[in-house]
PDB file of C-alpha atoms in Angstrom:
ATOM      1  CA  MET A   1      -0.324  45.446  -4.455  1.00  0.00           C
ATOM      2  CA  ASN A   2      -2.411  43.590  -1.922  1.00  0.00           C
ATOM      3  CA  TYR A   3      -3.994  40.324  -2.944  1.00  0.00           C
ATOM      4  CA  ASP A   4      -6.335  38.277  -0.830  1.00  0.00           C
ATOM      5  CA  LEU A   5      -5.587  34.632  -0.139  1.00  0.00           C
ATOM      6  CA  LYS A   6      -8.124  33.351  -2.668  1.00  0.00           C
ATOM      7  CA  THR A   7      -6.530  35.450  -5.429  1.00  0.00           C
ATOM      8  CA  ILE A   8      -3.072  34.160  -4.559  1.00  0.00           C
ATOM      9  CA  LEU A   9      -4.274  30.565  -4.662  1.00  0.00           C
ATOM     10  CA  LEU A  10      -6.271  31.132  -7.861  1.00  0.00           C
ATOM     11  CA  SER A  11      -3.139  32.277  -9.701  1.00  0.00           C
ATOM     12  CA  VAL A  12      -1.271  29.008  -8.977  1.00  0.00           C
ATOM     13  CA  SER A  13      -4.150  26.515  -8.964  1.00  0.00           C
ATOM     14  CA  THR A  14      -7.173  25.576 -10.987  1.00  0.00           C
ATOM     15  CA  PHE A  15     -10.404  23.757 -10.233  1.00  0.00           C
ATOM     16  CA  LYS A  16     -11.032  20.531 -12.118  1.00  0.00           C
ATOM     17  CA  GLU A  17     -14.523  19.068 -12.014  1.00  0.00           C
ATOM     18  CA  ASN A  18     -14.568  15.332 -11.352  1.00  0.00           C
ATOM     19  CA  SER A  19     -17.077  12.871 -12.796  1.00  0.00           C
ATOM     20  CA  ASP A  20     -19.052  12.946  -9.541  1.00  0.00           C
ATOM     21  CA  LYS A  21     -19.429  16.746  -9.878  1.00  0.00           C
ATOM     22  CA  SER A  22     -17.031  17.420  -7.009  1.00  0.00           C
ATOM     23  CA  LYS A  23     -14.225  19.873  -7.616  1.00  0.00           C
ATOM     24  CA  GLN A  24     -10.566  19.086  -7.198  1.00  0.00           C
ATOM     25  CA  VAL A  25      -7.826  21.696  -6.983  1.00  0.00           C
ATOM     26  CA  LYS A  26      -4.792  21.078  -9.179  1.00  0.00           C
ATOM     27  CA  LYS A  27      -1.530  22.987  -9.371  1.00  0.00           C
ATOM     28  CA  ARG A  28      -1.219  24.886 -12.625  1.00  0.00           C
ATOM     29  CA  LEU A  29       1.668  24.036 -14.906  1.00  0.00           C
ATOM     30  CA  LEU A  30       1.580  27.594 -16.209  1.00  0.00           C
ATOM     31  CA  PHE A  31       0.578  30.084 -13.517  1.00  0.00           C
ATOM     32  CA  ASP A  32      -2.185  32.583 -14.316  1.00  0.00           C
ATOM     33  CA  GLN A  33      -1.324  36.281 -14.158  1.00  0.00           C
ATOM     34  CA  ALA A  34      -4.925  37.470 -14.620  1.00  0.00           C
ATOM     35  CA  PRO A  35      -5.876  37.337 -10.909  1.00  0.00           C
ATOM     36  CA  VAL A  36      -2.827  39.447 -10.028  1.00  0.00           C
ATOM     37  CA  GLY A  37      -3.244  42.026 -12.788  1.00  0.00           C
ATOM     38  CA  GLY A  38      -1.453  40.434 -15.750  1.00  0.00           C
ATOM     39  CA  LEU A  39      -2.274  38.542 -18.920  1.00  0.00           C
ATOM     40  CA  SER A  40      -4.689  35.669 -18.781  1.00  0.00           C
ATOM     41  CA  ILE A  41      -3.304  32.182 -19.135  1.00  0.00           C
ATOM     42  CA  LYS A  42      -5.442  31.744 -22.270  1.00  0.00           C
ATOM     43  CA  TRP A  43      -3.251  34.233 -24.135  1.00  0.00           C
ATOM     44  CA  PHE A  44      -0.112  32.312 -23.205  1.00  0.00           C
ATOM     45  CA  TRP A  45      -1.607  28.992 -24.349  1.00  0.00           C
ATOM     46  CA  LEU A  46      -2.825  30.605 -27.575  1.00  0.00           C
ATOM     47  CA  THR A  47       0.670  31.967 -28.211  1.00  0.00           C
ATOM     48  CA  PHE A  48       2.339  28.647 -27.442  1.00  0.00           C
ATOM     49  CA  ILE A  49       0.025  26.666 -29.699  1.00  0.00           C
ATOM     50  CA  SER A  50       0.047  29.137 -32.590  1.00  0.00           C
ATOM     51  CA  MET A  51       3.834  29.626 -32.830  1.00  0.00           C
ATOM     52  CA  PRO A  52       4.587  26.450 -34.850  1.00  0.00           C
ATOM     53  CA  PHE A  53       1.676  27.147 -37.211  1.00  0.00           C
ATOM     54  CA  ILE A  54       2.832  30.709 -37.768  1.00  0.00           C
ATOM     55  CA  GLU A  55       6.329  29.426 -38.475  1.00  0.00           C
ATOM     56  CA  TYR A  56       4.925  26.896 -40.945  1.00  0.00           C
ATOM     57  CA  ALA A  57       2.925  29.617 -42.715  1.00  0.00           C
ATOM     58  CA  ILE A  58       5.999  31.841 -42.971  1.00  0.00           C
ATOM     59  CA  ILE A  59       8.343  29.178 -44.372  1.00  0.00           C
ATOM     60  CA  PHE A  60       5.990  27.183 -46.603  1.00  0.00           C
ATOM     61  CA  ASN A  61       4.073  30.056 -48.209  1.00  0.00           C
ATOM     62  CA  PRO A  62       4.062  30.479 -52.031  1.00  0.00           C
ATOM     63  CA  ILE A  63       6.630  33.295 -51.948  1.00  0.00           C
ATOM     64  CA  ILE A  64       9.323  31.941 -49.589  1.00  0.00           C
ATOM     65  CA  PHE A  65       9.062  28.215 -50.385  1.00  0.00           C
ATOM     66  CA  PRO A  66      10.154  28.492 -54.064  1.00  0.00           C
ATOM     67  CA  MET A  67      13.169  30.570 -52.987  1.00  0.00           C
ATOM     68  CA  LEU A  68      14.255  27.977 -50.422  1.00  0.00           C
ATOM     69  CA  GLY A  69      13.342  24.671 -51.998  1.00  0.00           C
ATOM     70  CA  ILE A  70      12.079  21.628 -50.138  1.00  0.00           C
ATOM     71  CA  ALA A  71      15.330  20.661 -48.385  1.00  0.00           C
ATOM     72  CA  GLN A  72      16.166  24.133 -47.081  1.00  0.00           C
ATOM     73  CA  ALA A  73      12.558  24.775 -46.077  1.00  0.00           C
ATOM     74  CA  ILE A  74      12.503  21.593 -43.989  1.00  0.00           C
ATOM     75  CA  VAL A  75      15.879  22.416 -42.416  1.00  0.00           C
ATOM     76  CA  PHE A  76      14.740  25.971 -41.621  1.00  0.00           C
ATOM     77  CA  PHE A  77      11.488  24.643 -40.182  1.00  0.00           C
ATOM     78  CA  VAL A  78      13.294  22.204 -37.876  1.00  0.00           C
ATOM     79  CA  VAL A  79      15.888  24.781 -36.779  1.00  0.00           C
ATOM     80  CA  PHE A  80      13.323  27.504 -36.177  1.00  0.00           C
ATOM     81  CA  LEU A  81      11.021  25.029 -34.434  1.00  0.00           C
ATOM     82  CA  SER A  82      13.779  24.297 -31.923  1.00  0.00           C
ATOM     83  CA  ILE A  83      14.167  28.053 -31.416  1.00  0.00           C
ATOM     84  CA  VAL A  84      10.400  28.332 -30.913  1.00  0.00           C
ATOM     85  CA  MET A  85      10.521  25.546 -28.306  1.00  0.00           C
ATOM     86  CA  ILE A  86      13.293  27.381 -26.443  1.00  0.00           C
ATOM     87  CA  LEU A  87      11.263  30.590 -26.656  1.00  0.00           C
ATOM     88  CA  ILE A  88       8.178  28.813 -25.291  1.00  0.00           C
ATOM     89  CA  TYR A  89      10.186  27.461 -22.363  1.00  0.00           C
ATOM     90  CA  ALA A  90      11.627  30.934 -21.683  1.00  0.00           C
ATOM     91  CA  LEU A  91       8.134  32.490 -21.725  1.00  0.00           C
ATOM     92  CA  TYR A  92       6.861  29.727 -19.443  1.00  0.00           C
ATOM     93  CA  ALA A  93       9.697  30.267 -16.947  1.00  0.00           C
ATOM     94  CA  PHE A  94       9.382  34.068 -17.109  1.00  0.00           C
ATOM     95  CA  ASN A  95       5.611  33.930 -16.593  1.00  0.00           C
ATOM     96  CA  ASN A  96       5.814  31.605 -13.593  1.00  0.00           C
ATOM     97  CA  ARG A  97       8.662  33.609 -12.062  1.00  0.00           C
ATOM     98  CA  SER A  98       6.759  36.895 -12.434  1.00  0.00           C
ATOM     99  CA  VAL A  99       3.613  35.408 -10.833  1.00  0.00           C
ATOM    100  CA  ILE A 100       5.661  34.063  -7.912  1.00  0.00           C
ATOM    101  CA  ASP A 101       7.389  37.442  -7.492  1.00  0.00           C
ATOM    102  CA  ARG A 102       4.003  39.194  -7.374  1.00  0.00           C
ATOM    103  CA  ILE A 103       2.331  36.877  -4.877  1.00  0.00           C
ATOM    104  CA  LYS A 104       5.276  35.961  -2.634  1.00  0.00           C
ATOM    105  CA  PRO A 105       5.187  39.116  -0.423  1.00  0.00           C
ATOM    106  CA  MET A 106       1.481  38.629   0.251  1.00  0.00           C
ATOM    107  CA  TRP A 107       1.963  34.888   0.891  1.00  0.00           C
ATOM    108  CA  GLU A 108       4.639  35.718   3.464  1.00  0.00           C
ATOM    109  CA  GLY A 109       2.130  38.039   5.115  1.00  0.00           C
ATOM    110  CA  TYR A 110      -0.363  35.197   5.479  1.00  0.00           C
ATOM    111  CA  PHE A 111       2.073  32.350   6.206  1.00  0.00           C
ATOM    112  CA  PRO A 112       5.508  33.746   7.180  1.00  0.00           C
ATOM    113  CA  GLU A 113       6.892  30.393   8.333  1.00  0.00           C
ATOM    114  CA  ILE A 114       5.962  28.483   5.149  1.00  0.00           C
ATOM    115  CA  GLU A 115       7.930  28.981   1.960  1.00  0.00           C
ATOM    116  CA  LEU A 116       5.816  29.359  -1.164  1.00  0.00           C
ATOM    117  CA  ASN A 117       8.391  27.375  -3.155  1.00  0.00           C
ATOM    118  CA  LEU A 118       7.793  24.336  -0.933  1.00  0.00           C
ATOM    119  CA  ILE A 119       4.091  24.490  -1.778  1.00  0.00           C
ATOM    120  CA  LEU A 120       4.642  24.813  -5.525  1.00  0.00           C
ATOM    121  CA  THR A 121       7.483  22.333  -5.918  1.00  0.00           C
ATOM    122  CA  SER A 122       6.943  19.191  -7.951  1.00  0.00           C
ATOM    123  CA  SER A 123       9.402  17.238  -5.870  1.00  0.00           C
ATOM    124  CA  HIS A 124       8.950  15.734  -2.426  1.00  0.00           C
ATOM    125  CA  SER A 125       8.233  18.377   0.212  1.00  0.00           C
ATOM    126  CA  PRO A 126       6.525  18.452   3.602  1.00  0.00           C
ATOM    127  CA  TYR A 127       3.570  20.189   1.953  1.00  0.00           C
ATOM    128  CA  ARG A 128       3.036  17.837  -0.996  1.00  0.00           C
ATOM    129  CA  GLU A 129      -0.576  17.274   0.121  1.00  0.00           C
ATOM    130  CA  PHE A 130      -1.371  21.007   0.049  1.00  0.00           C
ATOM    131  CA  PHE A 131      -3.550  20.946  -3.059  1.00  0.00           C
ATOM    132  CA  ASN A 132      -5.502  17.920  -1.779  1.00  0.00           C
ATOM    133  CA  GLU A 133      -6.133  19.742   1.510  1.00  0.00           C
ATOM    134  CA  TYR A 134      -7.046  22.922  -0.355  1.00  0.00           C
ATOM    135  CA  SER A 135      -9.537  20.930  -2.480  1.00  0.00           C
ATOM    136  CA  LEU A 136     -11.410  19.934   0.657  1.00  0.00           C
ATOM    137  CA  ILE A 137     -11.309  23.453   2.090  1.00  0.00           C
ATOM    138  CA  ALA A 138     -12.172  25.310  -1.141  1.00  0.00           C
ATOM    139  CA  ALA A 139     -15.416  23.376  -1.545  1.00  0.00           C
ATOM    140  CA  GLU A 140     -16.724  25.097   1.590  1.00  0.00           C
ATOM    141  CA  GLY A 141     -16.568  28.625   0.068  1.00  0.00           C
ATOM    142  CA  LEU A 142     -15.009  30.265   3.132  1.00  0.00           C
ATOM    143  CA  SER A 143     -14.031  33.879   3.755  1.00  0.00           C
ATOM    144  CA  ASP A 144     -10.337  34.821   3.740  1.00  0.00           C
ATOM    145  CA  GLU A 145     -10.012  34.637   7.527  1.00  0.00           C
ATOM    146  CA  ALA A 146     -11.706  31.246   7.746  1.00  0.00           C
ATOM    147  CA  LEU A 147      -9.678  29.987   4.772  1.00  0.00           C
ATOM    148  CA  LYS A 148      -6.446  31.102   6.434  1.00  0.00           C
ATOM    149  CA  SER A 149      -7.458  29.413   9.676  1.00  0.00           C
ATOM    150  CA  LYS A 150      -8.277  26.128   7.921  1.00  0.00           C
ATOM    151  CA  LEU A 151      -5.035  26.287   5.914  1.00  0.00           C
ATOM    152  CA  ASP A 152      -3.077  26.923   9.125  1.00  0.00           C
ATOM    153  CA  ASP A 153      -4.606  23.752  10.555  1.00  0.00           C
ATOM    154  CA  ALA A 154      -3.768  21.862   7.358  1.00  0.00           C
ATOM    155  CA  PHE A 155      -0.159  23.119   7.429  1.00  0.00           C
ATOM    156  CA  THR A 156       0.178  22.040  11.060  1.00  0.00           C
ATOM    157  CA  ARG A 157      -1.155  18.596  10.180  1.00  0.00           C
ATOM    158  CA  MET A 158       1.211  18.300   7.192  1.00  0.00           C
ATOM    159  CA  GLN A 159       4.158  19.404   9.349  1.00  0.00           C
ATOM    160  CA  GLU A 160       3.302  16.764  11.947  1.00  0.00           C
ATOM    161  CA  ASP A 161       2.980  14.076   9.280  1.00  0.00           C
ATOM    162  CA  ASN A 162       6.317  15.031   7.713  1.00  0.00           C
ATOM    163  CA  SER A 163       8.269  16.043  10.818  1.00  0.00           C
ATOM    164  CA  ASP A 164      11.290  13.912   9.852  1.00  0.00           C
ATOM    165  CA  LEU A 165      11.558  15.618   6.476  1.00  0.00           C
ATOM    166  CA  LEU A 166      11.193  19.072   8.056  1.00  0.00           C
ATOM    167  CA  GLU A 167      13.934  18.292  10.588  1.00  0.00           C
ATOM    168  CA  ALA A 168      16.256  17.091   7.830  1.00  0.00           C
ATOM    169  CA  MET A 169      15.566  20.223   5.772  1.00  0.00           C
ATOM    170  CA  ASN A 170      16.203  22.490   8.768  1.00  0.00           C
ATOM    171  CA  ARG A 171      19.474  20.681   9.569  1.00  0.00           C
ATOM    172  CA  ASN A 172      20.540  21.018   5.952  1.00  0.00           C
ATOM    173  CA  LYS A 173      19.864  24.793   5.960  1.00  0.00           C
ATOM    174  CA  SER A 174      22.084  25.449   8.974  1.00  0.00           C
TER     175      SER A 174
END
């Protein structure tokens, strides 16, 4: 599938309105599949939040609870809650991986020299200011070509600012 640059960026970022009514772009913790033809992030959050309550309703209902007793019910709840937490993490990782797999080919078409993982990483990277730069650019409401041009300029500026880090990363790769 072909996605435009705004769609790619919308799946990994969100707009947060500041107190002064300006908008700031933030990286999503859980990437949104809706812009790239998948489930909306709201369904994932609903699933994540409802899982412990569903587990509680299953274990502590009037039919199961008398069969288990208080001690076993609490033990089952704690054990199954840890399984639910592992399941939530697995769904989170699977969702983010599938979004990255969908948008990566199109990202490489727009910016072949810049790795998408370096943009989305939480650690120190040459492009750690990407979302701040994108906040300034997104407020202008540009077309895809103009957005790409402005982002190219921003990437060049970030590469110049972090040239030492880029050199070290390139030396480490070879």
